[in-house]
Structures are given as structure tokens and as C-alpha cells.
PDB file of C-alpha atoms and ligand atoms in Angstrom:
ATOM      1  CA  MET A   1      89.659  78.641  87.983  1.00  0.00           C
ATOM      2  CA  ASN A   2      92.341  81.678  88.361  1.00  0.00           C
ATOM      3  CA  GLN A   3      89.778  85.353  87.640  1.00  0.00           C
ATOM      4  CA  PRO A   4      90.819  87.231  84.044  1.00  0.00           C
ATOM      5  CA  LYS A   5      93.194  90.107  85.197  1.00  0.00           C
ATOM      6  CA  ILE A   6      91.965  93.515  85.679  1.00  0.00           C
ATOM      7  CA  ASN A   7      93.788  96.854  84.282  1.00  0.00           C
ATOM      8  CA  TYR A   8      93.838  98.544  87.016  1.00  0.00           C
ATOM      9  CA  GLN A   9      95.308 101.410  84.789  1.00  0.00           C
ATOM     10  CA  LYS A  10      92.772 101.737  82.885  1.00  0.00           C
ATOM     11  CA  GLU A  11      90.407 101.731  86.268  1.00  0.00           C
ATOM     12  CA  LEU A  12      92.293 104.946  87.143  1.00  0.00           C
ATOM     13  CA  GLU A  13      91.463 106.524  84.137  1.00  0.00           C
ATOM     14  CA  ARG A  14      87.762 106.235  84.227  1.00  0.00           C
ATOM     15  CA  GLN A  15      88.075 107.594  87.496  1.00  0.00           C
ATOM     16  CA  LEU A  16      90.010 110.174  86.838  1.00  0.00           C
ATOM     17  CA  GLU A  17      87.649 110.868  83.597  1.00  0.00           C
ATOM     18  CA  GLN A  18      85.074 111.025  85.267  1.00  0.00           C
ATOM     19  CA  ILE A  19      86.101 113.439  88.117  1.00  0.00           C
ATOM     20  CA  LYS A  20      86.612 115.967  85.393  1.00  0.00           C
ATOM     21  CA  ALA A  21      83.969 115.867  83.225  1.00  0.00           C
ATOM     22  CA  ASP A  22      82.059 116.832  87.052  1.00  0.00           C
ATOM     23  CA  GLY A  23      84.880 119.774  87.149  1.00  0.00           C
ATOM     24  CA  ARG A  24      85.264 118.621  90.982  1.00  0.00           C
ATOM     25  CA  VAL A  25      88.367 118.548  92.869  1.00  0.00           C
ATOM     26  CA  PRO A  26      88.165 115.328  95.361  1.00  0.00           C
ATOM     27  CA  LYS A  27      90.391 115.594  98.501  1.00  0.00           C
ATOM     28  CA  LEU A  28      92.553 111.897  98.245  1.00  0.00           C
ATOM     29  CA  LEU A  29      94.423 110.457 101.926  1.00  0.00           C
ATOM     30  CA  LEU A  30      96.755 108.994  99.646  1.00  0.00           C
ATOM     31  CA  HIS A  31      99.185 106.636 101.599  1.00  0.00           C
ATOM     32  CA  SER A  32     102.980 106.750 100.255  1.00  0.00           C
ATOM     33  CA  CYS A  33     105.741 104.092 101.273  1.00  0.00           C
ATOM     34  CA  CYS A  34     108.145 106.511 100.313  1.00  0.00           C
ATOM     35  CA  ALA A  35     109.176 109.792  99.211  1.00  0.00           C
ATOM     36  CA  PRO A  36     110.736 108.197  95.491  1.00  0.00           C
ATOM     37  CA  CYS A  37     107.627 106.302  95.179  1.00  0.00           C
ATOM     38  CA  SER A  38     104.669 109.001  95.750  1.00  0.00           C
ATOM     39  CA  SER A  39     107.014 111.300  93.487  1.00  0.00           C
ATOM     40  CA  TYR A  40     105.231 110.406  90.171  1.00  0.00           C
ATOM     41  CA  VAL A  41     102.247 109.935  91.968  1.00  0.00           C
ATOM     42  CA  LEU A  42     101.532 113.013  93.150  1.00  0.00           C
ATOM     43  CA  GLU A  43     102.721 114.389  89.952  1.00  0.00           C
ATOM     44  CA  TYR A  44      99.906 112.561  88.392  1.00  0.00           C
ATOM     45  CA  LEU A  45      97.225 112.768  90.741  1.00  0.00           C
ATOM     46  CA  SER A  46      97.751 116.397  92.136  1.00  0.00           C
ATOM     47  CA  GLU A  47      96.313 117.752  88.748  1.00  0.00           C
ATOM     48  CA  TYR A  48      92.671 116.064  90.347  1.00  0.00           C
ATOM     49  CA  PHE A  49      92.946 116.488  93.526  1.00  0.00           C
ATOM     50  CA  GLU A  50      93.870 118.119  96.620  1.00  0.00           C
ATOM     51  CA  ILE A  51      96.489 115.521  98.475  1.00  0.00           C
ATOM     52  CA  THR A  52      97.007 114.608 101.880  1.00  0.00           C
ATOM     53  CA  VAL A  53     100.056 112.352 101.844  1.00  0.00           C
ATOM     54  CA  LEU A  54      99.693 109.736 104.691  1.00  0.00           C
ATOM     55  CA  TYR A  55     103.401 108.331 106.305  1.00  0.00           C
ATOM     56  CA  TYR A  56     102.210 104.989 107.866  1.00  0.00           C
ATOM     57  CA  ASN A  57     104.555 102.766 107.737  1.00  0.00           C
ATOM     58  CA  PRO A  58     105.200 100.622 111.340  1.00  0.00           C
ATOM     59  CA  ASN A  59     106.876  97.400 109.180  1.00  0.00           C
ATOM     60  CA  ILE A  60     110.305  99.600 108.330  1.00  0.00           C
ATOM     61  CA  TYR A  61     113.163  98.323 110.319  1.00  0.00           C
ATOM     62  CA  PRO A  62     115.207  99.694 111.692  1.00  0.00           C
ATOM     63  CA  GLU A  63     113.727 103.225 112.888  1.00  0.00           C
ATOM     64  CA  SER A  64     116.722 105.303 111.803  1.00  0.00           C
ATOM     65  CA  GLU A  65     115.499 103.640 108.441  1.00  0.00           C
ATOM     66  CA  TYR A  66     112.003 104.644 109.046  1.00  0.00           C
ATOM     67  CA  ARG A  67     112.750 108.522 110.126  1.00  0.00           C
ATOM     68  CA  LYS A  68     114.597 108.902 107.363  1.00  0.00           C
ATOM     69  CA  ARG A  69     112.063 108.084 104.823  1.00  0.00           C
ATOM     70  CA  VAL A  70     109.745 110.082 106.763  1.00  0.00           C
ATOM     71  CA  ILE A  71     112.152 112.862 106.508  1.00  0.00           C
ATOM     72  CA  GLU A  72     112.842 112.771 102.170  1.00  0.00           C
ATOM     73  CA  GLN A  73     108.819 112.406 102.055  1.00  0.00           C
ATOM     74  CA  GLN A  74     108.393 115.711 103.677  1.00  0.00           C
ATOM     75  CA  LYS A  75     111.068 117.363 101.993  1.00  0.00           C
ATOM     76  CA  PHE A  76     110.152 116.112  98.418  1.00  0.00           C
ATOM     77  CA  ILE A  77     106.323 117.311  99.417  1.00  0.00           C
ATOM     78  CA  GLY A  78     108.117 120.671 100.127  1.00  0.00           C
ATOM     79  CA  ASP A  79     110.143 120.347  97.213  1.00  0.00           C
ATOM     80  CA  THR A  80     107.283 119.534  94.743  1.00  0.00           C
ATOM     81  CA  ASP A  81     105.093 122.031  92.611  1.00  0.00           C
ATOM     82  CA  SER A  82     101.787 121.307  92.480  1.00  0.00           C
ATOM     83  CA  ARG A  83      98.528 122.226  90.364  1.00  0.00           C
ATOM     84  CA  HIS A  84      96.722 121.897  93.551  1.00  0.00           C
ATOM     85  CA  LEU A  85      97.821 121.681  97.885  1.00  0.00           C
ATOM     86  CA  ILE A  86      99.622 118.660  99.236  1.00  0.00           C
ATOM     87  CA  SER A  87     100.082 118.468 103.051  1.00  0.00           C
ATOM     88  CA  PHE A  88     101.093 115.895 105.002  1.00  0.00           C
ATOM     89  CA  ILE A  89     100.159 113.527 108.179  1.00  0.00           C
ATOM     90  CA  GLU A  90     102.367 111.090 110.238  1.00  0.00           C
ATOM     91  CA  GLY A  91     100.821 107.976 110.984  1.00  0.00           C
ATOM     92  CA  LYS A  92     101.873 106.475 113.763  1.00  0.00           C
ATOM     93  CA  TYR A  93     105.036 104.717 114.042  1.00  0.00           C
ATOM     94  CA  ASP A  94     103.163 101.323 115.577  1.00  0.00           C
ATOM     95  CA  THR A  95     105.686  98.689 115.371  1.00  0.00           C
ATOM     96  CA  SER A  96     103.997  96.188 117.850  1.00  0.00           C
ATOM     97  CA  ARG A  97     101.170  96.498 115.390  1.00  0.00           C
ATOM     98  CA  PHE A  98     103.369  94.662 112.406  1.00  0.00           C
ATOM     99  CA  TYR A  99     104.692  91.816 114.143  1.00  0.00           C
ATOM    100  CA  ALA A 100     101.142  91.021 115.217  1.00  0.00           C
ATOM    101  CA  MET A 101     100.503  90.787 111.888  1.00  0.00           C
ATOM    102  CA  ALA A 102     103.340  89.148 110.459  1.00  0.00           C
ATOM    103  CA  LYS A 103     103.275  86.663 113.460  1.00  0.00           C
ATOM    104  CA  GLY A 104     104.397  83.549 111.813  1.00  0.00           C
ATOM    105  CA  LEU A 105     104.248  84.633 108.320  1.00  0.00           C
ATOM    106  CA  GLU A 106     108.461  85.691 108.828  1.00  0.00           C
ATOM    107  CA  GLU A 107     109.949  83.258 107.099  1.00  0.00           C
ATOM    108  CA  ILE A 108     107.628  84.073 103.403  1.00  0.00           C
ATOM    109  CA  ARG A 109     109.195  85.411 100.818  1.00  0.00           C
ATOM    110  CA  GLU A 110     108.720  88.713 100.183  1.00  0.00           C
ATOM    111  CA  GLY A 111     105.965  89.024  97.782  1.00  0.00           C
ATOM    112  CA  GLY A 112     103.684  86.116  99.298  1.00  0.00           C
ATOM    113  CA  GLU A 113     100.945  86.211 102.522  1.00  0.00           C
ATOM    114  CA  ARG A 114     103.204  88.901 105.165  1.00  0.00           C
ATOM    115  CA  CYS A 115     103.247  90.886 102.092  1.00  0.00           C
ATOM    116  CA  PHE A 116      99.150  90.929 101.310  1.00  0.00           C
ATOM    117  CA  LYS A 117      98.523  91.241 104.603  1.00  0.00           C
ATOM    118  CA  CYS A 118     101.263  94.238 105.438  1.00  0.00           C
ATOM    119  CA  TYR A 119      99.257  96.007 102.304  1.00  0.00           C
ATOM    120  CA  GLU A 120      95.880  95.575 104.467  1.00  0.00           C
ATOM    121  CA  LEU A 121      97.380  97.242 107.940  1.00  0.00           C
ATOM    122  CA  ARG A 122      98.694 100.232 105.844  1.00  0.00           C
ATOM    123  CA  LEU A 123      95.482 100.246 102.890  1.00  0.00           C
ATOM    124  CA  ARG A 124      93.227  99.497 106.571  1.00  0.00           C
ATOM    125  CA  GLU A 125      94.584 102.363 108.336  1.00  0.00           C
ATOM    126  CA  THR A 126      94.119 104.677 105.206  1.00  0.00           C
ATOM    127  CA  ALA A 127      90.873 103.972 104.730  1.00  0.00           C
ATOM    128  CA  GLU A 128      89.762 104.047 108.752  1.00  0.00           C
ATOM    129  CA  LEU A 129      90.992 107.907 108.453  1.00  0.00           C
ATOM    130  CA  ALA A 130      89.722 108.789 105.403  1.00  0.00           C
ATOM    131  CA  VAL A 131      86.806 108.136 106.536  1.00  0.00           C
ATOM    132  CA  ARG A 132      87.366 110.092 110.264  1.00  0.00           C
ATOM    133  CA  LYS A 133      88.325 113.084 108.410  1.00  0.00           C
ATOM    134  CA  GLY A 134      85.961 113.520 105.841  1.00  0.00           C
ATOM    135  CA  PHE A 135      87.522 112.612 102.357  1.00  0.00           C
ATOM    136  CA  ASP A 136      86.773 111.947  99.366  1.00  0.00           C
ATOM    137  CA  TYR A 137      89.187 108.794  98.341  1.00  0.00           C
ATOM    138  CA  PHE A 138      92.451 106.095  99.479  1.00  0.00           C
ATOM    139  CA  THR A 139      95.009 104.599  97.610  1.00  0.00           C
ATOM    140  CA  THR A 140      98.489 104.266  97.845  1.00  0.00           C
ATOM    141  CA  THR A 141     101.647 104.776  96.280  1.00  0.00           C
ATOM    142  CA  LEU A 142     102.619 100.885  96.262  1.00  0.00           C
ATOM    143  CA  SER A 143     101.130  99.797  93.322  1.00  0.00           C
ATOM    144  CA  ILE A 144     103.845 101.342  91.646  1.00  0.00           C
ATOM    145  CA  SER A 145     106.651  98.938  92.370  1.00  0.00           C
ATOM    146  CA  PRO A 146     107.172  96.068  90.202  1.00  0.00           C
ATOM    147  CA  MET A 147     107.602  93.677  93.233  1.00  0.00           C
ATOM    148  CA  LYS A 148     103.789  94.818  94.324  1.00  0.00           C
ATOM    149  CA  ASN A 149     100.688  92.437  93.185  1.00  0.00           C
ATOM    150  CA  ALA A 150      99.072  95.638  91.918  1.00  0.00           C
ATOM    151  CA  GLN A 151      96.097  92.883  91.396  1.00  0.00           C
ATOM    152  CA  LYS A 152      95.992  92.121  95.485  1.00  0.00           C
ATOM    153  CA  LEU A 153      96.415  95.353  96.245  1.00  0.00           C
ATOM    154  CA  ASN A 154      93.421  96.978  94.314  1.00  0.00           C
ATOM    155  CA  GLU A 155      91.300  93.607  95.799  1.00  0.00           C
ATOM    156  CA  ILE A 156      92.072  94.721  99.108  1.00  0.00           C
ATOM    157  CA  GLY A 157      91.221  98.175  98.432  1.00  0.00           C
ATOM    158  CA  ALA A 158      87.873  97.702  96.183  1.00  0.00           C
ATOM    159  CA  ARG A 159      86.800  95.296  99.792  1.00  0.00           C
ATOM    160  CA  LEU A 160      87.952  98.135 102.096  1.00  0.00           C
ATOM    161  CA  GLU A 161      85.729 100.622 100.330  1.00  0.00           C
ATOM    162  CA  LYS A 162      82.698  98.891 100.570  1.00  0.00           C
ATOM    163  CA  GLU A 163      83.426  97.686 104.816  1.00  0.00           C
ATOM    164  CA  TYR A 164      84.461 101.513 104.899  1.00  0.00           C
ATOM    165  CA  GLY A 165      82.213 103.346 102.346  1.00  0.00           C
ATOM    166  CA  VAL A 166      84.799 105.817 100.855  1.00  0.00           C
ATOM    167  CA  HIS A 167      85.831 105.400  97.087  1.00  0.00           C
ATOM    168  CA  TYR A 168      89.089 103.719  96.063  1.00  0.00           C
ATOM    169  CA  LEU A 169      91.330 104.682  93.548  1.00  0.00           C
ATOM    170  CA  PHE A 170      92.499 101.983  91.685  1.00  0.00           C
ATOM    171  CA  SER A 171      95.930 101.550  90.579  1.00  0.00           C
ATOM    172  CA  ASP A 172      98.849 100.791  89.070  1.00  0.00           C
ATOM    173  CA  PHE A 173     101.069 103.274  88.633  1.00  0.00           C
ATOM    174  CA  LYS A 174     103.580 101.678  86.929  1.00  0.00           C
ATOM    175  CA  LYS A 175     101.659 101.890  84.277  1.00  0.00           C
ATOM    176  CA  LYS A 176     102.523 104.659  81.101  1.00  0.00           C
ATOM    177  CA  ASN A 177     106.169 104.337  82.539  1.00  0.00           C
ATOM    178  CA  GLY A 178     105.179 105.242  85.815  1.00  0.00           C
ATOM    179  CA  TYR A 179     108.093 103.860  87.284  1.00  0.00           C
ATOM    180  CA  LYS A 180     110.186 104.730  84.622  1.00  0.00           C
ATOM    181  CA  ARG A 181     109.054 108.501  85.735  1.00  0.00           C
ATOM    182  CA  SER A 182     109.670 108.410  89.502  1.00  0.00           C
ATOM    183  CA  ILE A 183     113.458 106.945  88.890  1.00  0.00           C
ATOM    184  CA  GLU A 184     113.460 110.746  86.730  1.00  0.00           C
ATOM    185  CA  LEU A 185     112.255 112.095  90.210  1.00  0.00           C
ATOM    186  CA  SER A 186     114.248 110.621  92.108  1.00  0.00           C
ATOM    187  CA  GLY A 187     117.459 111.703  90.202  1.00  0.00           C
ATOM    188  CA  GLU A 188     116.096 115.130  89.064  1.00  0.00           C
ATOM    189  CA  TYR A 189     115.576 116.510  93.201  1.00  0.00           C
ATOM    190  CA  GLY A 190     118.203 114.432  94.893  1.00  0.00           C
ATOM    191  CA  LEU A 191     115.693 111.723  96.566  1.00  0.00           C
ATOM    192  CA  TYR A 192     117.578 108.361  98.693  1.00  0.00           C
ATOM    193  CA  ARG A 193     116.584 105.687  97.405  1.00  0.00           C
ATOM    194  CA  GLN A 194     116.701 102.362  99.789  1.00  0.00           C
ATOM    195  CA  ASP A 195     116.977  99.082  98.317  1.00  0.00           C
ATOM    196  CA  TYR A 196     114.803  97.282 100.864  1.00  0.00           C
ATOM    197  CA  CYS A 197     111.337  96.522 100.829  1.00  0.00           C
ATOM    198  CA  GLY A 198     110.928  98.075 104.748  1.00  0.00           C
ATOM    199  CA  CYS A 199     110.389  94.977 107.092  1.00  0.00           C
ATOM    200  CA  VAL A 200     113.859  93.417 108.765  1.00  0.00           C
ATOM    201  CA  PHE A 201     112.711  89.899 106.536  1.00  0.00           C
ATOM    202  CA  SER A 202     113.052  92.379 103.446  1.00  0.00           C
ATOM    203  CA  MET A 203     115.903  93.409 104.742  1.00  0.00           C
ATOM    204  CA  ARG A 204     117.453  90.163 105.290  1.00  0.00           C
ATOM    205  CA  GLU A 205     116.411  88.756 102.314  1.00  0.00           C
TER     206      GLU A 205
HETATM  207  S1  SF4 B   1     108.177  92.752 102.207  1.00  0.00           S
HETATM  208 FE1  SF4 B   1     107.583  94.707 102.107  1.00  0.00          FE
HETATM  209  S2  SF4 B   1     105.497  94.492 101.641  1.00  0.00           S
HETATM  210 FE2  SF4 B   1     106.190  92.520 102.439  1.00  0.00          FE
HETATM  211  S3  SF4 B   1     105.797  92.709 104.231  1.00  0.00           S
HETATM  212 FE3  SF4 B   1     107.956  93.743 104.414  1.00  0.00          FE
HETATM  213  S4  SF4 B   1     107.603  95.472 104.243  1.00  0.00           S
HETATM  214 FE4  SF4 B   1     106.046  94.370 104.320  1.00  0.00          FE
END
């Protein structure tokens, strides 16, 4: 029997209310896939957190596209106004890790098993770094995309929270017009919006 779907936006609101009630400004390590997806998420979460954006995306092909997205991400952070500090860390562009993970799953269409493993690769790196650097929470921008499976993303996040002992911030950022707002902000800031998810397989598709 299928599990009932959880409303992860509501879960996030519950977590944010608690943070506000405690009068805290915790440190959040936010994995970001690209500047347009991060735009709304940073606008929303920087009210509550001191955020460090982690750009860890060894899935992106080709390298010129990867560089373009990194530059755009840094530019957006520099241009945006926020209540609390936003910092930036670039992860390793270790593409061999991505291809080792995708081995045997190359022909699977976007949205399938390869993508779930790709979410985990990037979230795991975020959780590991969050522990190493003493962050209070970790999460990812990925749930803002209508192409991404928010249930899977949050299941992986909750599992990694237990494994690493660092809080995972639930999300379904596309809700409450989050996706629409990211398009508006991309227009306002003149952000480059790519037309494929990132890997060579999604590019071909
Ligand atoms: S389509 Fe996107 S999420 Fe899926 S494996 Fe490729 S880069 Fe990762």
C-alpha cells in the first residue's frame, strides 16, 4: 500500500515557527543546484537563518556549463539583499563520483532511480560538511523544481539527518507559489536559466 503523501511545506512551516519562537538564528548549510532555484529559497529562508550556500553539483555537464552556473550563483548572492549573512562555498567538481553513481542507470529517464541517487549524492555531501563545520541545519533548493520528487528528497534528507545527527530542514519550495516567485526573481536579477537539469543524460533527453 502506498504511504500517504506528507505536506513538506507544512513541515517546514512548523520548523520555522519553532525557530522563531526560540528567538534563534541558526546556521543553515543550503545545497544549491543553480542561482534561479536558490533565488526564492534565499529570499524565504534568510529571514530565519544565517545561510551558507554549498554549490556541490558534480552531475553538471559540460564543465563550461558548470562554470557558468557557479558564476551565476555567486553573482546572485552578491546582488541580493538579505536580513542575515549569506556566504558561499564551492564543493569539488568530482565528476567521476557522479558517473560511478550513475553506472548502469544511464538510460533511465529523468525523474527515475538515477535522479534519486543523484539527490542523495549531493545531500550526503551537504550533511557531511554540515557536521564537519558545525552547522545547525542542512537542506537543498532542489524541491523548488516541479521536475524533482519532493517526497523522495525529504525521505533522503530525513534518513541522512539520523545518520549524521544534524537537523534536516524539510521543504517543498515549489508550494506557496515558490516556483513562480523564482521565475519572477530570475527575471528581476537577469539570471541565466538553463533548459536542462544538468547531467549529460538529461541534456540528451
Ligand atoms: S536528470 Fe538531473 S537529477 Fe537526474 S541524474 Fe541528471 S542531473 Fe541528476
